[in-house]
Amino acid sequence: MCPQRTTTVDDDDETKATHTTTVVQEEEEEADDDFDDQKQQPSNASKKKKRKIALFFGYNGDGYQGMQRNPGAKTIEDDLEKAIVNAGGIATSNAGDFNKVHWNRAARTDKGVSAVGQVVSFKCMNADDGNTETMVRAINEHLPRNKIVAFGATRVTGGFSAKNQCDRRKYEYVVPVRTFDVRFPGKRKRRAERKNENEDCGEKKIDDEGAEDTTAHADATKDRDDGTEEEKRKENARDDDDEEEEEGEEEKNQEPYVFDEAERTKVNDILKHFVGTHNFHNYATKVDCDTPQARRFVISFSCSMPFKIQGEYFVKFEILGQSFLFNMIRKLVGMTIGVARGYCDMSDLLFALRTKQRVNTPMAPELGLFLCECQYDAYNKRFSTERVPLRLDNWRDKVEAFKQQTVYKHIYDREYVIKDNMGEWIHKFISDKDGFREQYDLAMHRALLKEEKLAPLSAKNSQKQRANNSQNQQGPKAPSATPGGGEANAKKDDGTSDPKKVEASTVAKEEEEQKSENKRDEEALLLRAAKSAAERVSKKRALELEKQEERKRREIARHEERVKNGMVVGKVEYNDDEMSE
């Protein structure tokens, strides 16, 4: 009896598929199905044979509800399919049904997120080997100008899937340099509070005008109050002008913020904690910690040196991984900015990465995020002699022009022309900083009481992922040239006589020792943070109890005074307030 072979498939839309012989068999079967379909077609349809292609394109996500089609919402896929139908790539009878044309997207992008390296695969008419450029030009003629642009297309195998064959996805997140300046966004908070006071005064004035005046004294009082409120508004306006002048003088006197190599190293030291295999349930939306899809493998995560967009300095985060969860990258960037500015501790970052409890993490705006590239290394190696490799570099000039003229320009306009996008987000985060601290203190206190193990995931997972990733880059290992290589060959190749191998082995051991030391330091940091959080929680609860006792004493004294004056009869009854967690 033959043993049964089982394969595990992740249900997530962007999970990396393993390239096995099963995939090859499916490709051959689909190719045979295509051949049978062509034989059944009438002779007058020979000019419209469907060929599967991979279409590389980019878009500005502003005004769209994401990439994936969603009934009742404006999406990228709707406009793209409409353009392909008008260009003659998809028959009108097949429009609206992606299954009929075997449509697959490489990645889903959220609302407002752009892309310069998105890929979709589908069966396209009039797309023979020498006709793809003509089809791309026809598609661009029907796409929204300055919103979606098709860069090029490549013929692929019949069983190709833009989602399943995608090995890695690369994203960029661009932020202004001033994001890391602790002085930014300035005195916005005090002005907002004063604005609220002025609005309250305005509401009070409307209420007073709506009331019926009964005496001349009331009229005089009202006029005096109106005059006082008007004087307050004028005084606040003068204070705002004075503050703007003072802030302008302070900016002149202060040295401009510089994002140098030291700052970059500081940020990269934060980002390196996300590299590897982790449970990212706290860095995603609506993902449970016990589900397998919460585990993701991040290959690299780094921050660049400043570069200019329209005369202003920006920096970009580059993250490379197999797949990402909903809002995952925005939360990783948000936590990094919080730690870099000092609003969060490194222990908060590690705790959210290792605890099974649910804690909120700051989520950066969607503006600066865009899909940079989808990579198909394993597919290119498998069909290197049969098909043209799938690489975005084939249209590098078009991609770079679209990135500079459309995506980067849109980010600059939203940051410096239309509104201060990142400044508003930072101000909102600052205003809720106390609530953030209280939430993490309570969660850390619970972890300490439950003796929760806050250790990282097993290093074996990360090592296995890195080995697979390296094998995809280098290709399959060559078979041994020596037949029957057993213990004798193993002894010859043990590396003891090769200085380079000895040096590499020494470096590997030093790296392992450094990793073990870093792991111990992180565990000690989390333990100290949990103990400090427990102390803060205890102090806060003691303060609440003290306030509660004080309220109780005042209530009893007030009631006894009323009894003494004959206003009420009986003993005071006081119910203790329930303590919050």
mmCIF file of C-alpha atoms in Angstrom, residues 7-329:
data_model
loop_
_atom_site.group_PDB
_atom_site.id
_atom_site.type_symbol
_atom_site.label_atom_id
_atom_site.label_comp_id
_atom_site.label_asym_id
_atom_site.label_seq_id
_atom_site.Cartn_x
_atom_site.Cartn_y
_atom_site.Cartn_z
ATOM 1 C CA THR A 7 0.647 19.085 1.840
ATOM 2 C CA THR A 8 -0.244 21.998 4.073
ATOM 3 C CA VAL A 9 -1.556 25.191 2.495
ATOM 4 C CA ASP A 10 -1.940 28.513 4.319
ATOM 5 C CA ASP A 11 -5.369 30.090 3.876
ATOM 6 C CA ASP A 12 -3.961 33.622 3.894
ATOM 7 C CA ASP A 13 -4.126 35.374 0.517
ATOM 8 C CA GLU A 14 -0.460 36.362 0.556
ATOM 9 C CA THR A 15 1.157 33.219 1.984
ATOM 10 C CA LYS A 16 4.126 31.866 0.071
ATOM 11 C CA ALA A 17 3.471 28.603 -1.796
ATOM 12 C CA THR A 18 6.091 25.856 -1.761
ATOM 13 C CA HIS A 19 7.351 24.866 -5.180
ATOM 14 C CA THR A 20 7.118 21.080 -5.390
ATOM 15 C CA THR A 21 6.477 18.495 -8.071
ATOM 16 C CA THR A 22 2.755 18.930 -7.409
ATOM 17 C CA VAL A 23 2.942 22.475 -8.759
ATOM 18 C CA VAL A 24 4.698 21.256 -11.890
ATOM 19 C CA GLN A 25 2.026 18.605 -12.429
ATOM 20 C CA GLU A 26 -0.707 21.218 -12.065
ATOM 21 C CA GLU A 27 1.038 23.411 -14.624
ATOM 22 C CA GLU A 28 1.209 20.531 -17.109
ATOM 23 C CA GLU A 29 -2.456 19.692 -16.523
ATOM 24 C CA GLU A 30 -3.551 23.273 -17.041
ATOM 25 C CA ALA A 31 -1.426 23.509 -20.189
ATOM 26 C CA ASP A 32 -3.167 20.389 -21.531
ATOM 27 C CA ASP A 33 -6.550 21.903 -20.677
ATOM 28 C CA ASP A 34 -5.619 25.036 -22.609
ATOM 29 C CA PHE A 35 -4.664 22.919 -25.612
ATOM 30 C CA ASP A 36 -7.992 21.070 -25.477
ATOM 31 C CA ASP A 37 -9.892 24.365 -25.255
ATOM 32 C CA GLN A 38 -8.087 25.659 -28.323
ATOM 33 C CA LYS A 39 -8.985 22.516 -30.310
ATOM 34 C CA GLN A 40 -12.658 22.997 -29.449
ATOM 35 C CA GLN A 41 -12.701 26.649 -30.526
ATOM 36 C CA PRO A 42 -13.997 27.472 -34.026
ATOM 37 C CA SER A 43 -11.493 28.456 -36.714
ATOM 38 C CA ASN A 44 -12.569 32.146 -36.768
ATOM 39 C CA ALA A 45 -11.467 32.512 -33.130
ATOM 40 C CA SER A 46 -7.880 31.489 -33.774
ATOM 41 C CA LYS A 47 -6.766 35.133 -33.648
ATOM 42 C CA LYS A 48 -8.086 35.485 -30.097
ATOM 43 C CA LYS A 49 -6.367 32.606 -28.374
ATOM 44 C CA LYS A 50 -5.851 33.252 -24.683
ATOM 45 C CA ARG A 51 -2.306 33.257 -23.358
ATOM 46 C CA LYS A 52 -1.459 33.635 -19.706
ATOM 47 C CA ILE A 53 0.640 36.722 -18.986
ATOM 48 C CA ALA A 54 2.058 38.468 -15.929
ATOM 49 C CA LEU A 55 1.271 42.197 -16.018
ATOM 50 C CA PHE A 56 3.560 44.531 -14.049
ATOM 51 C CA PHE A 57 1.985 47.860 -13.107
ATOM 52 C CA GLY A 58 1.886 50.643 -10.519
ATOM 53 C CA TYR A 59 -0.748 52.928 -9.069
ATOM 54 C CA ASN A 60 -1.427 55.802 -6.714
ATOM 55 C CA GLY A 61 -3.730 54.381 -4.056
ATOM 56 C CA ASP A 62 -5.229 57.727 -3.022
ATOM 57 C CA GLY A 63 -9.005 57.635 -3.529
ATOM 58 C CA TYR A 64 -9.163 53.840 -3.762
ATOM 59 C CA GLN A 65 -10.390 51.355 -1.164
ATOM 60 C CA GLY A 66 -7.503 49.011 -1.822
ATOM 61 C CA MET A 67 -6.278 46.687 -4.561
ATOM 62 C CA GLN A 68 -8.684 43.756 -4.206
ATOM 63 C CA ARG A 69 -12.139 43.966 -5.732
ATOM 64 C CA ASN A 70 -14.830 44.728 -3.155
ATOM 65 C CA PRO A 71 -18.498 45.135 -4.156
ATOM 66 C CA GLY A 72 -19.694 48.701 -3.629
ATOM 67 C CA ALA A 73 -16.163 50.120 -3.260
ATOM 68 C CA LYS A 74 -13.796 51.765 -5.731
ATOM 69 C CA THR A 75 -10.786 49.478 -6.133
ATOM 70 C CA ILE A 76 -7.718 49.214 -8.344
ATOM 71 C CA GLU A 77 -8.795 45.870 -9.799
ATOM 72 C CA ASP A 78 -12.075 47.316 -11.057
ATOM 73 C CA ASP A 79 -10.386 50.074 -13.076
ATOM 74 C CA LEU A 80 -7.650 47.719 -14.286
ATOM 75 C CA GLU A 81 -10.060 45.048 -15.501
ATOM 76 C CA LYS A 82 -12.188 47.658 -17.244
ATOM 77 C CA ALA A 83 -9.128 48.954 -19.104
ATOM 78 C CA ILE A 84 -8.081 45.420 -20.126
ATOM 79 C CA VAL A 85 -11.588 44.675 -21.432
ATOM 80 C CA ASN A 86 -11.647 47.913 -23.454
ATOM 81 C CA ALA A 87 -8.186 47.083 -24.804
ATOM 82 C CA GLY A 88 -9.384 43.670 -26.026
ATOM 83 C CA GLY A 89 -7.435 41.581 -23.545
ATOM 84 C CA ILE A 90 -10.523 40.091 -21.861
ATOM 85 C CA ALA A 91 -13.752 39.266 -23.647
ATOM 86 C CA THR A 92 -16.829 41.226 -22.638
ATOM 87 C CA SER A 93 -18.588 37.961 -21.788
ATOM 88 C CA ASN A 94 -15.852 37.158 -19.237
ATOM 89 C CA ALA A 95 -15.771 40.614 -17.635
ATOM 90 C CA GLY A 96 -16.625 40.610 -13.941
ATOM 91 C CA ASP A 97 -15.665 36.969 -13.370
ATOM 92 C CA PHE A 98 -11.995 36.566 -12.464
ATOM 93 C CA ASN A 99 -12.268 32.770 -12.381
ATOM 94 C CA LYS A 100 -12.928 32.605 -16.125
ATOM 95 C CA VAL A 101 -9.584 34.223 -16.919
ATOM 96 C CA HIS A 102 -7.627 32.669 -14.000
ATOM 97 C CA TRP A 103 -6.990 36.096 -12.466
ATOM 98 C CA ASN A 104 -4.483 36.263 -9.571
ATOM 99 C CA ARG A 105 -2.899 39.246 -7.796
ATOM 100 C CA ALA A 106 0.554 39.096 -6.222
ATOM 101 C CA ALA A 107 -0.349 41.190 -3.159
ATOM 102 C CA ARG A 108 -3.286 42.957 -1.582
ATOM 103 C CA THR A 109 -2.751 46.585 -0.657
ATOM 104 C CA ASP A 110 -4.961 48.416 1.809
ATOM 105 C CA LYS A 111 -6.916 51.635 1.446
ATOM 106 C CA GLY A 112 -4.736 54.538 0.319
ATOM 107 C CA VAL A 113 -1.639 52.370 -0.204
ATOM 108 C CA SER A 114 0.209 52.764 -3.518
ATOM 109 C CA ALA A 115 2.390 50.386 -5.541
ATOM 110 C CA VAL A 116 5.173 50.528 -8.113
ATOM 111 C CA GLY A 117 5.710 46.775 -8.467
ATOM 112 C CA GLN A 118 2.304 45.096 -8.406
ATOM 113 C CA VAL A 119 1.714 41.991 -10.539
ATOM 114 C CA VAL A 120 -1.422 40.262 -11.784
ATOM 115 C CA SER A 121 -1.611 37.123 -13.905
ATOM 116 C CA PHE A 122 -4.527 36.235 -16.187
ATOM 117 C CA LYS A 123 -5.373 34.662 -19.531
ATOM 118 C CA CYS A 124 -5.194 37.435 -22.078
ATOM 119 C CA MET A 125 -6.375 37.542 -25.680
ATOM 120 C CA ASN A 126 -4.121 38.988 -28.410
ATOM 121 C CA ALA A 127 -1.047 38.495 -26.229
ATOM 122 C CA ASP A 128 1.308 36.318 -28.236
ATOM 123 C CA ASP A 129 5.036 36.418 -27.555
ATOM 124 C CA GLY A 130 5.664 39.421 -29.801
ATOM 125 C CA ASN A 131 2.394 41.197 -29.044
ATOM 126 C CA THR A 132 2.585 41.953 -25.317
ATOM 127 C CA GLU A 133 3.968 45.474 -25.762
ATOM 128 C CA THR A 134 1.076 46.374 -28.066
ATOM 129 C CA MET A 135 -1.398 45.069 -25.489
ATOM 130 C CA VAL A 136 0.296 47.068 -22.693
ATOM 131 C CA ARG A 137 0.050 50.282 -24.747
ATOM 132 C CA ALA A 138 -3.636 49.588 -25.419
ATOM 133 C CA ILE A 139 -4.290 49.000 -21.710
ATOM 134 C CA ASN A 140 -2.555 52.265 -20.748
ATOM 135 C CA GLU A 141 -4.798 54.190 -23.141
ATOM 136 C CA HIS A 142 -7.839 53.166 -21.076
ATOM 137 C CA LEU A 143 -6.347 53.533 -17.579
ATOM 138 C CA PRO A 144 -6.939 56.646 -15.401
ATOM 139 C CA ARG A 145 -4.134 59.100 -16.167
ATOM 140 C CA ASN A 146 -1.600 59.678 -13.382
ATOM 141 C CA LYS A 147 -3.339 57.012 -11.254
ATOM 142 C CA ILE A 148 -2.576 53.586 -12.772
ATOM 143 C CA VAL A 149 0.214 52.757 -15.241
ATOM 144 C CA ALA A 150 1.099 49.395 -16.825
ATOM 145 C CA PHE A 151 4.862 48.979 -17.234
ATOM 146 C CA GLY A 152 5.027 45.742 -19.213
ATOM 147 C CA ALA A 153 3.891 42.136 -19.529
ATOM 148 C CA THR A 154 5.576 38.757 -19.920
ATOM 149 C CA ARG A 155 4.265 35.414 -21.175
ATOM 150 C CA VAL A 156 4.178 32.781 -18.389
ATOM 151 C CA THR A 157 3.331 29.110 -18.060
ATOM 152 C CA GLY A 158 -0.256 27.935 -18.044
ATOM 153 C CA GLY A 159 -0.231 27.085 -14.330
ATOM 154 C CA PHE A 160 1.503 30.289 -13.190
ATOM 155 C CA SER A 161 -0.084 32.200 -10.281
ATOM 156 C CA ALA A 162 1.086 35.709 -9.423
ATOM 157 C CA LYS A 163 0.225 35.012 -5.786
ATOM 158 C CA ASN A 164 1.475 31.458 -5.248
ATOM 159 C CA GLN A 165 4.708 31.733 -7.222
ATOM 160 C CA CYS A 166 5.716 35.000 -5.508
ATOM 161 C CA ASP A 167 8.668 34.204 -3.225
ATOM 162 C CA ARG A 168 9.127 37.593 -1.578
ATOM 163 C CA ARG A 169 7.482 40.997 -1.423
ATOM 164 C CA LYS A 170 9.262 44.261 -0.810
ATOM 165 C CA TYR A 171 7.567 47.366 0.616
ATOM 166 C CA GLU A 172 8.761 50.911 1.223
ATOM 167 C CA TYR A 173 7.487 53.387 3.789
ATOM 168 C CA VAL A 174 8.584 57.011 3.259
ATOM 169 C CA VAL A 175 8.453 59.583 6.083
ATOM 170 C CA PRO A 176 9.776 63.151 6.448
ATOM 171 C CA VAL A 177 13.055 63.486 8.342
ATOM 172 C CA ARG A 178 11.353 65.765 10.866
ATOM 173 C CA THR A 179 9.350 62.743 12.049
ATOM 174 C CA PHE A 180 12.310 61.795 14.268
ATOM 175 C CA ASP A 181 12.765 65.328 15.651
ATOM 176 C CA VAL A 182 11.315 65.364 19.198
ATOM 177 C CA ARG A 183 10.531 69.100 18.788
ATOM 178 C CA PHE A 184 8.109 68.303 15.967
ATOM 179 C CA PRO A 185 5.126 69.061 15.720
ATOM 180 C CA GLY A 186 5.726 72.028 18.072
ATOM 181 C CA LYS A 187 3.072 73.773 20.195
ATOM 182 C CA ARG A 188 0.109 72.305 18.400
ATOM 183 C CA LYS A 189 -1.390 70.914 21.639
ATOM 184 C CA ARG A 190 -1.782 74.206 23.486
ATOM 185 C CA ARG A 191 -3.335 75.874 20.474
ATOM 186 C CA ALA A 192 -5.811 73.022 20.074
ATOM 187 C CA GLU A 193 -6.821 73.324 23.743
ATOM 188 C CA ARG A 194 -7.309 77.087 23.373
ATOM 189 C CA LYS A 195 -9.404 76.512 20.252
ATOM 190 C CA ASN A 196 -11.670 74.182 22.234
ATOM 191 C CA GLU A 197 -12.029 76.838 24.947
ATOM 192 C CA ASN A 198 -13.051 79.410 22.339
ATOM 193 C CA GLU A 199 -15.623 76.989 20.909
ATOM 194 C CA ASP A 200 -17.048 76.448 24.406
ATOM 195 C CA CYS A 201 -17.291 80.217 24.877
ATOM 196 C CA GLY A 202 -19.086 80.518 21.547
ATOM 197 C CA GLU A 203 -21.613 77.860 22.522
ATOM 198 C CA LYS A 204 -22.194 79.607 25.844
ATOM 199 C CA LYS A 205 -22.844 82.898 24.023
ATOM 200 C CA ILE A 206 -25.421 81.242 21.754
ATOM 201 C CA ASP A 207 -27.207 79.779 24.784
ATOM 202 C CA ASP A 208 -27.258 83.178 26.494
ATOM 203 C CA GLU A 209 -28.683 84.881 23.385
ATOM 204 C CA GLY A 210 -31.400 82.240 23.129
ATOM 205 C CA ALA A 211 -32.578 82.786 26.712
ATOM 206 C CA GLU A 212 -35.434 85.258 27.436
ATOM 207 C CA ASP A 213 -34.281 88.380 29.277
ATOM 208 C CA THR A 214 -36.536 89.232 32.232
ATOM 209 C CA THR A 215 -34.791 92.183 33.865
ATOM 210 C CA ALA A 216 -32.508 95.046 32.920
ATOM 211 C CA HIS A 217 -29.933 93.592 35.326
ATOM 212 C CA ALA A 218 -29.859 90.405 33.236
ATOM 213 C CA ASP A 219 -29.264 92.466 30.088
ATOM 214 C CA ALA A 220 -26.375 94.276 31.695
ATOM 215 C CA THR A 221 -24.910 91.020 32.958
ATOM 216 C CA LYS A 222 -25.233 89.442 29.514
ATOM 217 C CA ASP A 223 -23.554 92.378 27.789
ATOM 218 C CA ARG A 224 -20.773 92.280 30.322
ATOM 219 C CA ASP A 225 -20.310 88.527 29.769
ATOM 220 C CA ASP A 226 -20.279 88.984 25.987
ATOM 221 C CA GLY A 227 -17.688 91.686 26.328
ATOM 222 C CA THR A 228 -15.601 89.445 28.566
ATOM 223 C CA GLU A 229 -15.815 86.557 26.066
ATOM 224 C CA GLU A 230 -14.885 88.862 23.180
ATOM 225 C CA GLU A 231 -11.922 90.129 25.157
ATOM 226 C CA LYS A 232 -10.888 86.524 25.886
ATOM 227 C CA ARG A 233 -10.947 85.644 22.202
ATOM 228 C CA LYS A 234 -8.923 88.716 21.292
ATOM 229 C CA GLU A 235 -6.467 87.950 24.074
ATOM 230 C CA ASN A 236 -6.110 84.352 22.917
ATOM 231 C CA ALA A 237 -5.601 85.535 19.331
ATOM 232 C CA ARG A 238 -2.862 87.873 20.537
ATOM 233 C CA ASP A 239 -1.338 84.994 22.516
ATOM 234 C CA ASP A 240 -1.386 82.802 19.379
ATOM 235 C CA ASP A 241 0.366 85.533 17.417
ATOM 236 C CA ASP A 242 2.887 85.955 20.215
ATOM 237 C CA GLU A 243 3.427 82.182 20.342
ATOM 238 C CA GLU A 244 3.942 82.054 16.578
ATOM 239 C CA GLU A 245 6.487 84.856 16.838
ATOM 240 C CA GLU A 246 8.185 83.143 19.791
ATOM 241 C CA GLU A 247 8.164 79.815 17.960
ATOM 242 C CA GLY A 248 9.615 81.494 14.885
ATOM 243 C CA GLU A 249 12.347 83.042 17.019
ATOM 244 C CA GLU A 250 12.987 79.675 18.693
ATOM 245 C CA GLU A 251 13.292 77.976 15.296
ATOM 246 C CA LYS A 252 15.773 80.622 14.232
ATOM 247 C CA ASN A 253 17.797 80.171 17.405
ATOM 248 C CA GLN A 254 17.608 76.366 17.428
ATOM 249 C CA GLU A 255 19.889 74.275 15.305
ATOM 250 C CA PRO A 256 18.087 72.383 12.507
ATOM 251 C CA TYR A 257 17.539 68.678 13.068
ATOM 252 C CA VAL A 258 19.967 66.452 11.176
ATOM 253 C CA PHE A 259 19.309 62.771 10.496
ATOM 254 C CA ASP A 260 22.898 61.548 10.397
ATOM 255 C CA GLU A 261 24.508 58.123 10.397
ATOM 256 C CA ALA A 262 24.197 57.891 14.194
ATOM 257 C CA GLU A 263 20.422 58.419 14.006
ATOM 258 C CA ARG A 264 20.165 55.898 11.220
ATOM 259 C CA THR A 265 22.074 53.330 13.290
ATOM 260 C CA LYS A 266 19.746 54.011 16.215
ATOM 261 C CA VAL A 267 16.682 53.346 14.046
ATOM 262 C CA ASN A 268 18.197 50.229 12.440
ATOM 263 C CA ASP A 269 18.974 48.836 15.895
ATOM 264 C CA ILE A 270 15.250 49.068 16.614
ATOM 265 C CA LEU A 271 14.246 47.498 13.290
ATOM 266 C CA LYS A 272 16.505 44.463 13.687
ATOM 267 C CA HIS A 273 14.235 43.105 16.452
ATOM 268 C CA PHE A 274 11.535 42.472 13.823
ATOM 269 C CA VAL A 275 13.801 40.418 11.534
ATOM 270 C CA GLY A 276 13.263 36.662 11.596
ATOM 271 C CA THR A 277 10.242 34.538 12.441
ATOM 272 C CA HIS A 278 7.924 36.059 15.044
ATOM 273 C CA ASN A 279 4.317 35.989 16.152
ATOM 274 C CA PHE A 280 3.055 39.338 14.836
ATOM 275 C CA HIS A 281 -0.514 39.136 16.159
ATOM 276 C CA ASN A 282 -0.049 42.418 18.086
ATOM 277 C CA TYR A 283 1.376 44.063 14.973
ATOM 278 C CA ALA A 284 -1.661 43.239 12.851
ATOM 279 C CA THR A 285 -5.413 43.789 12.879
ATOM 280 C CA LYS A 286 -7.897 41.071 13.850
ATOM 281 C CA VAL A 287 -5.365 38.233 14.106
ATOM 282 C CA ASP A 288 -5.399 35.796 17.027
ATOM 283 C CA CYS A 289 -2.124 34.817 18.647
ATOM 284 C CA ASP A 290 -2.803 31.071 18.359
ATOM 285 C CA THR A 291 -3.466 31.019 14.616
ATOM 286 C CA PRO A 292 -0.624 29.806 12.356
ATOM 287 C CA GLN A 293 -1.020 32.820 10.068
ATOM 288 C CA ALA A 294 0.153 35.108 12.877
ATOM 289 C CA ARG A 295 3.690 33.795 12.323
ATOM 290 C CA ARG A 296 5.572 35.671 9.638
ATOM 291 C CA PHE A 297 9.178 35.642 8.452
ATOM 292 C CA VAL A 298 10.803 39.058 7.843
ATOM 293 C CA ILE A 299 13.975 38.706 5.744
ATOM 294 C CA SER A 300 15.294 42.254 6.164
ATOM 295 C CA PHE A 301 14.144 45.601 7.578
ATOM 296 C CA SER A 302 16.257 48.756 7.303
ATOM 297 C CA CYS A 303 16.163 52.547 7.197
ATOM 298 C CA SER A 304 17.901 54.635 4.537
ATOM 299 C CA MET A 305 19.844 57.876 4.715
ATOM 300 C CA PRO A 306 17.898 61.068 3.869
ATOM 301 C CA PHE A 307 17.063 61.884 0.253
ATOM 302 C CA LYS A 308 15.210 64.835 -1.287
ATOM 303 C CA ILE A 309 11.682 64.993 -2.658
ATOM 304 C CA GLN A 310 10.701 68.400 -4.038
ATOM 305 C CA GLY A 311 13.442 70.013 -1.947
ATOM 306 C CA GLU A 312 12.475 68.407 1.386
ATOM 307 C CA TYR A 313 14.350 65.586 3.113
ATOM 308 C CA PHE A 314 12.731 62.171 3.580
ATOM 309 C CA VAL A 315 13.898 58.737 4.733
ATOM 310 C CA LYS A 316 12.490 55.384 3.710
ATOM 311 C CA PHE A 317 11.967 52.096 5.511
ATOM 312 C CA GLU A 318 12.556 49.036 3.320
ATOM 313 C CA ILE A 319 11.091 45.724 4.450
ATOM 314 C CA LEU A 320 11.457 42.414 2.615
ATOM 315 C CA GLY A 321 9.464 39.328 3.550
ATOM 316 C CA GLN A 322 7.486 36.411 2.221
ATOM 317 C CA SER A 323 4.091 37.849 3.164
ATOM 318 C CA PHE A 324 2.580 40.380 5.541
ATOM 319 C CA LEU A 325 -0.552 40.623 7.662
ATOM 320 C CA PHE A 326 -3.236 43.289 7.484
ATOM 321 C CA ASN A 327 -1.765 46.653 8.660
ATOM 322 C CA MET A 328 1.393 44.849 9.804
ATOM 323 C CA ILE A 329 3.956 47.154 8.155
#
